[in-house]
Tab-separated table of C-alpha atoms in Angstrom:
chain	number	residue	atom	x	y	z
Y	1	UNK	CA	134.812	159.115	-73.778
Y	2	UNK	CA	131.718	159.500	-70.875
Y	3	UNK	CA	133.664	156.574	-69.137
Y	4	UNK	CA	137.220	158.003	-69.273
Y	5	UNK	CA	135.307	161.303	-67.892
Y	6	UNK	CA	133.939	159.570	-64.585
Y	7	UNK	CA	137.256	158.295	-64.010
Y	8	UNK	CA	139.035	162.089	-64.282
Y	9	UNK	CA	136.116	163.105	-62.280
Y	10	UNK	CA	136.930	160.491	-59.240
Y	11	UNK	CA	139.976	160.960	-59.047
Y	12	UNK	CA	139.807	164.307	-58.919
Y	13	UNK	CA	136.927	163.764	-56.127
Y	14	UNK	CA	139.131	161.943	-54.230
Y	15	UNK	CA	142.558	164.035	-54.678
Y	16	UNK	CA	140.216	166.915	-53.011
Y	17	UNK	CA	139.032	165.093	-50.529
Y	18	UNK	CA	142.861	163.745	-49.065
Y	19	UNK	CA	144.735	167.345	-49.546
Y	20	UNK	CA	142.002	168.832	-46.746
Y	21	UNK	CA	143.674	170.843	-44.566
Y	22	UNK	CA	144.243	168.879	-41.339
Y	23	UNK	CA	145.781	171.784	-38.545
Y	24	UNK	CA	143.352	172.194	-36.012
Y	25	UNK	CA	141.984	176.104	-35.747
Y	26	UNK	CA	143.090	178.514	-33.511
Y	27	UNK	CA	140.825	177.902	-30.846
Y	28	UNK	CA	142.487	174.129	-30.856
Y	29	UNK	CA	139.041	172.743	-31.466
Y	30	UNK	CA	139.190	169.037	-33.304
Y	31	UNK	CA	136.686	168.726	-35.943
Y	32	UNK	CA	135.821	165.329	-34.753
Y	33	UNK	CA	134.514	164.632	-31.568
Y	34	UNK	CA	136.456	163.910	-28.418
Y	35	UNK	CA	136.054	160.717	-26.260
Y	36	UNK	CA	136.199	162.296	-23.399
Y	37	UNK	CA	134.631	159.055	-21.296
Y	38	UNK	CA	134.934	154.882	-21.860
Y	39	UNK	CA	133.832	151.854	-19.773
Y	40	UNK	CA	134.962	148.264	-20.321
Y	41	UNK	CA	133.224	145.364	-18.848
Y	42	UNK	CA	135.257	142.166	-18.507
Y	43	UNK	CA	133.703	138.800	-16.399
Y	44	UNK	CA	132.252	140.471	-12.804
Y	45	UNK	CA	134.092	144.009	-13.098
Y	46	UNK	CA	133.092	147.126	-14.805
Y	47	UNK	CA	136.157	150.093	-15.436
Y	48	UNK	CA	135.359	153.945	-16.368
Y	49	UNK	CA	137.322	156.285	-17.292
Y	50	UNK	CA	135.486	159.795	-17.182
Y	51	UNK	CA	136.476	163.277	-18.200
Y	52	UNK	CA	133.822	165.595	-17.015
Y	53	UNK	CA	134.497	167.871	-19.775
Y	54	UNK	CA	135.717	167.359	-23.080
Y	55	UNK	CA	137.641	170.986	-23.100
Y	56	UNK	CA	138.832	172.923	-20.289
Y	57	UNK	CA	140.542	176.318	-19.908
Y	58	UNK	CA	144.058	176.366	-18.378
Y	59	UNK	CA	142.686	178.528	-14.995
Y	60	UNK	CA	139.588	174.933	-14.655
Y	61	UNK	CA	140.285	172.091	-12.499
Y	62	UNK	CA	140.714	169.131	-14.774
Y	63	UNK	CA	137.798	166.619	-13.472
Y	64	UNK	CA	139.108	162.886	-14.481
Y	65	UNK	CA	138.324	159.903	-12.472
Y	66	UNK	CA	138.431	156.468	-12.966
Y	67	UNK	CA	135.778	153.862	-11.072
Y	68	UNK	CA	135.898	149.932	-10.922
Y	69	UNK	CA	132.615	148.166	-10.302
Y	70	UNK	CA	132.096	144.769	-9.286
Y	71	UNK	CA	129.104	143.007	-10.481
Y	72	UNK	CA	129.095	139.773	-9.847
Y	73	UNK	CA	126.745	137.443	-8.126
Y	74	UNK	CA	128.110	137.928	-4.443
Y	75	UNK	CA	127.306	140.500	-1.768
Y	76	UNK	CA	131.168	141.494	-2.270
Y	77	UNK	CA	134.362	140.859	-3.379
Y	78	UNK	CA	138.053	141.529	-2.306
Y	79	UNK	CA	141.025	142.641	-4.506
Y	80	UNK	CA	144.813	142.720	-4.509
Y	81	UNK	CA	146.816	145.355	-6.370
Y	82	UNK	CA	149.783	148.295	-5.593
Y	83	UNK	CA	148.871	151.018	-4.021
Y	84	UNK	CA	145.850	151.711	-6.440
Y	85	UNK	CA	144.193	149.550	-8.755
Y	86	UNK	CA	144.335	152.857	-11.055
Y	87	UNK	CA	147.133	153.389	-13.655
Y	88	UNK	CA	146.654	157.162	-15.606
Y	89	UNK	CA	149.559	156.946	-17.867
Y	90	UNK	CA	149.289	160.071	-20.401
Y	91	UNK	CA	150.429	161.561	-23.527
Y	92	UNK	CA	150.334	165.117	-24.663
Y	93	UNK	CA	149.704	165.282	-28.377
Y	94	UNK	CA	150.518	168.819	-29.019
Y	95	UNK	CA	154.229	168.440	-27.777
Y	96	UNK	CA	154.258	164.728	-28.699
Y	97	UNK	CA	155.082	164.104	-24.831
Y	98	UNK	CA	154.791	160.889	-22.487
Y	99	UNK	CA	154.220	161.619	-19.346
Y	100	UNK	CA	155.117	158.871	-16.971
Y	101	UNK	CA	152.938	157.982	-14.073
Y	102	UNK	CA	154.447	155.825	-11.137
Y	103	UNK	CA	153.362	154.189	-8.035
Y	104	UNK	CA	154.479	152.266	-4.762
Y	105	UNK	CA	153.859	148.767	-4.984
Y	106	UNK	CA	152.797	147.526	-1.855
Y	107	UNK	CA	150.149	144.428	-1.714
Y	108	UNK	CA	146.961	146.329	-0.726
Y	109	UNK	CA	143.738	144.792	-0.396
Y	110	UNK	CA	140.495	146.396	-1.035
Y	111	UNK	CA	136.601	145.265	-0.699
Y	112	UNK	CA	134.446	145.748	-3.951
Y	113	UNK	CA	130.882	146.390	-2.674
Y	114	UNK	CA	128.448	144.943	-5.301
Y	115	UNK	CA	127.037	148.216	-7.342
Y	116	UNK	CA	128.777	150.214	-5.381
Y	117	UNK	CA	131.795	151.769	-7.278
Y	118	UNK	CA	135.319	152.523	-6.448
Y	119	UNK	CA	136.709	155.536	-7.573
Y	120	UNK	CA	139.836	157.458	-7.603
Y	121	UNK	CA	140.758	161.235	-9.000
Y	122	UNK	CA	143.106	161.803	-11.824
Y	123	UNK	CA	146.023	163.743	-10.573
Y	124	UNK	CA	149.213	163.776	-13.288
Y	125	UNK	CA	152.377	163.178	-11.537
Y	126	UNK	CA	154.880	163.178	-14.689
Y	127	UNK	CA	158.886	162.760	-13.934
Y	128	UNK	CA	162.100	163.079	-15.879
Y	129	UNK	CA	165.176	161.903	-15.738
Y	130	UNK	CA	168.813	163.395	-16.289
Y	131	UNK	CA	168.902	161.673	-19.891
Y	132	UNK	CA	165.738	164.226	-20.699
Y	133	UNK	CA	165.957	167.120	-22.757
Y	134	UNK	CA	165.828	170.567	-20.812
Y	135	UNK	CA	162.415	171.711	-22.533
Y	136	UNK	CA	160.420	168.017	-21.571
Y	137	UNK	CA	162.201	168.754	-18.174
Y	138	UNK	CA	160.760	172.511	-17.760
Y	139	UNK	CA	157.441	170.824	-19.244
Y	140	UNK	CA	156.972	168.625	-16.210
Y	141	UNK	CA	158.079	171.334	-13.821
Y	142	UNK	CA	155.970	173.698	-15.012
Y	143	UNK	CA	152.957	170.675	-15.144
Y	144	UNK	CA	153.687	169.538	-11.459
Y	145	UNK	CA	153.138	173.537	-10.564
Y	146	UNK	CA	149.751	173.521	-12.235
Y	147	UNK	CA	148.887	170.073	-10.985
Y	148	UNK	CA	148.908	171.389	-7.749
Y	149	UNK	CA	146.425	173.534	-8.576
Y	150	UNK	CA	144.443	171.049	-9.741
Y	151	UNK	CA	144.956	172.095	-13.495
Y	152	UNK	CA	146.653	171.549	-16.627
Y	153	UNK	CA	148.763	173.432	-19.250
Y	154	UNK	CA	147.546	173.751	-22.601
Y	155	UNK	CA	147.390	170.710	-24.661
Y	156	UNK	CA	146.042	167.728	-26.601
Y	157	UNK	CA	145.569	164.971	-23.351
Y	158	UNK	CA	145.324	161.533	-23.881
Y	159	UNK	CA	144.825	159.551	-20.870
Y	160	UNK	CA	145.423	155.705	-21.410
Y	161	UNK	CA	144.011	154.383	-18.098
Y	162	UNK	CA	144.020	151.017	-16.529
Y	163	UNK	CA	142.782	148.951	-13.666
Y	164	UNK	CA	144.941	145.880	-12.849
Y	165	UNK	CA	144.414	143.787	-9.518
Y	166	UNK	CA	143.423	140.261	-8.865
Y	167	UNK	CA	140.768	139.043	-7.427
Y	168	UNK	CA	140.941	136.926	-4.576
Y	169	UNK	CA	138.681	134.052	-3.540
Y	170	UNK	CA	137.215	133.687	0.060
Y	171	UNK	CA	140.662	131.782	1.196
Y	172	UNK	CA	142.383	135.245	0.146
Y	173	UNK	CA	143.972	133.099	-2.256
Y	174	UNK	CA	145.036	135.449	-5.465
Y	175	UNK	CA	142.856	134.328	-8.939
Y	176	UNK	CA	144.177	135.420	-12.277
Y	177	UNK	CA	145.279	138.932	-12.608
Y	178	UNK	CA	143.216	141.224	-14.541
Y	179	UNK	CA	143.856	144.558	-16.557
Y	180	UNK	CA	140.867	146.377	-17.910
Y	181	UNK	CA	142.357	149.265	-20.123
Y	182	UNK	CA	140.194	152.276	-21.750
Y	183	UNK	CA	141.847	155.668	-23.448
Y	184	UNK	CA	139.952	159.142	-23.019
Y	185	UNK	CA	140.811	162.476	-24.281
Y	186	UNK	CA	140.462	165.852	-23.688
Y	187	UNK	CA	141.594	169.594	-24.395
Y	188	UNK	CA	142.670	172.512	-22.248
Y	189	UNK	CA	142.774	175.698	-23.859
Y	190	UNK	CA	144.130	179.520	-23.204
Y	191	UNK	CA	141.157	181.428	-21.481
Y	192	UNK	CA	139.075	183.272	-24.680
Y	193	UNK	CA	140.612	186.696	-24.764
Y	194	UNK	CA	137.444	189.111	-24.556
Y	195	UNK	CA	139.242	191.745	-26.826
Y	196	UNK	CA	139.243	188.845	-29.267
Y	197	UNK	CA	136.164	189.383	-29.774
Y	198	UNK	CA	136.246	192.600	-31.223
């Protein structure tokens, strides 16, 4: 009988413990904490991917960079890529939305100075096409508007970032290509409403 009783008792325990409640409060706050920075080392480069907050309001510039670092054993390197070596491909949770990011693709070269990091600002760029449905469509709109401003709407961002280029060797001759990816995420909230408070 004491044995049949610990086994009611677990499951029990562990019924409770997967019907939690998993909506997120009305401030948006995630229980668990948000990676809101990563870095990934691979051979003689170092990639970041930084969020200086891990919640903004929707009236705060959004402050997301990305920095490749070359670490090798030489004074400096040069690489090849498009028109950045840094991809910012993003997803809004909330809304379930991808939001695209594109770029020219010219060969551009670029010298890596040994500790001495190259970095590049986050701005979202987002497009749609004709296929889209009208709300994703007046969702980009209204995100190019307050990209301009340097902010975001409300939301659940999560910014899959990448650098790809290829290094070249002193004869400028192109070595294997390399992609260093890292994910980072981050919220941006209505502006607390003093009377709220009250």
């Amino acid at each position: 009988m004491g044995k049949f009783m610990v086994v009611i008792f677990t499951i029990v325990f562990l019924l409770a413990g997967c019907s939690r409640d998993e909506k997120s409060n009305e401030h948006n706050v995630k229980e668990s904490p948000i990676r809101s920075n990563a870095k990934v080392a691979e051979g003689d480069f170092v990639y970041r991917l930084v969020s200086e907050k891990s919640v903004y309001t929707e009236s705060e510039k959004v402050e997301v960079y990305a920095e490749l670092e070359y670490v090798g054993d030489e004074p400096e390197i040069k690489i090849a890529h498009a028109d950045s070596p840094f991809y910012f491909p993003m997803k809004e949770k909330t809304r379930n939305y991808d939001i695209r990011y594109g770029m020219k693709e010219p060969l551009r070269v670029t010298v890596l100075k040994k500790g001495l990091p190259l970095r590049e600002r986050f701005t979202p760029h987002g497009g749609y096409s004709s296929e889209d449905q009208k709300e994703y469509v007046d969702y980009i709109k209204a995100l190019w508007e307050a990209s301009n401003k340097g902010t975001l709407l409300q939301g659940d961002y999560q910014v899959a970032g990448s650098a790809m280029f290829n290094p070249l060797n002193e004869s400028m001759v192109s070595q294997e290509s390399l992609r260093l990816n890292a994910e980072i995420e981050f919220l941006v909230e209505k502006p607390e409403n003093k009377n709220d408070k009250k």
